[in-house]
Amino acid sequence: MVKGCIPLMLTLGLLHAQPAAAEIRGIYHPYVNQGERELEYQLLWRGPDDQPDTLQQLSFGYAWTDRFATEIYLLAESVHQQGRRSRGYEVEAIWQLTEQGEYWADWGLLVELESDDQGKERELGVSVLMEKQLGRRWVGTLNAQLEYEFGDDTDNEFETGLRAQLRYLHKPTLEPAVDLYLDDQDYALGPTLIGAVRLSPGRQLRWELGVPIGLKSRTPDLGLRFAVELEF
Amino acid sequence: MRFRACCWLLGMSVSTTTLAATPVFEIDIRDHLFEPAELVIPADTKVKLLVHNLDATPEEFESYELNREKVIMGGTTATIYIGPLPPGVYPYFGEFNPKTAQGIIRVQQGER
């Protein structure tokens, strides 16, 4: 997910009760590399305000074909001042729909199914993934999401979201980017640094460090997102 | 029915035009080497690269300069679209055998 080379993902994990923080978990790219395995840890801290919030997730992914991959996530969230902790699980699936560079833009599809550990709040989301190389050095990515929330502890309703990233291909170890997150709870924009370090043939470590800045009152003013992924 | 026929004809027309307009080049992977190791393609033209992995083991065609990363399982062929690119030299390598599997794409004006 750090780089996003997984077209179909299957995610199973521990999920927080309030999905706000979970929406800022990086940008998906519409590509899959057959046989690739990914082990990822991600930390998202949101604050400072009266309710700083931490989300952690651990995921494992595998690309079954050159169009389809699966991934397993474990997630846990804690809201510090309330002392509240919550967990849940999620299933995601991504399909690579077109070959990179074949058409005007590259396309993929992401399906996400989330539930808290009590099964009282669930979300089913479908996202269209688009990526377009802009000249030799810039890459633009869009994730447009339609989501349905349902369960005993939530209103059954549809929601929409948009994630976007503009990335500069500086060098493999360091790519600056700007990430944008828009959904029913968050309007956030901020810089992100992305990099990859090759460890051995067929094995590399990818990382991301982002600072999402809230653009409206309901969104925390400042956040910090860190992800590290072993690809093998 | 007439509408469907028109759509089909239009689709075929676009598809045929696209295929005809995209030059195809081929590279073999044999004994963890790319053959040819240097490929010349035309500038400012999208090309379709067919990479045949003749080895039994998988290989990954990777190039940061081309912004491409594609795994090719043993005994299979992968399709990789490149360009349009300005003239220049674009290196690539095999992620699983980076010491031996290396090549370059040379983009030149007027080449075909």
PDB file of C-alpha atoms in Angstrom, chain A residues 9 26 35 41 55 57 59 68 82 95 174 184 215 220 222 226:
ATOM      1  CA  MET A   9      -6.430  -6.674  -1.490  1.00  0.00           C
ATOM      2  CA  GLY A  26      -2.430   6.813   2.318  1.00  0.00           C
ATOM      3  CA  GLY A  35       3.752 -12.775  -6.583  1.00  0.00           C
ATOM      4  CA  TYR A  41       3.055  -1.057   9.603  1.00  0.00           C
ATOM      5  CA  LEU A  55      -4.357   4.715  14.791  1.00  0.00           C
ATOM      6  CA  GLN A  57      -2.339  -0.816  11.534  1.00  0.00           C
ATOM      7  CA  SER A  59      -1.076  -5.464   7.140  1.00  0.00           C
ATOM      8  CA  PHE A  68      -5.373  -9.137  -8.500  1.00  0.00           C
ATOM      9  CA  GLN A  82     -10.933   9.631  26.759  1.00  0.00           C
ATOM     10  CA  TRP A  95      -8.121  -4.871  -9.259  1.00  0.00           C
ATOM     11  CA  LEU A 174      13.152  10.286  -1.888  1.00  0.00           C
ATOM     12  CA  ASP A 184     -17.575  13.555   5.310  1.00  0.00           C
ATOM     13  CA  LEU A 215      -8.615  22.381   6.432  1.00  0.00           C
ATOM     14  CA  PRO A 220      -7.582  17.988  13.627  1.00  0.00           C
ATOM     15  CA  LEU A 222      -2.187  18.627  12.545  1.00  0.00           C
ATOM     16  CA  PHE A 226       4.234   7.158   9.074  1.00  0.00           C
TER      17      PHE A 226
END
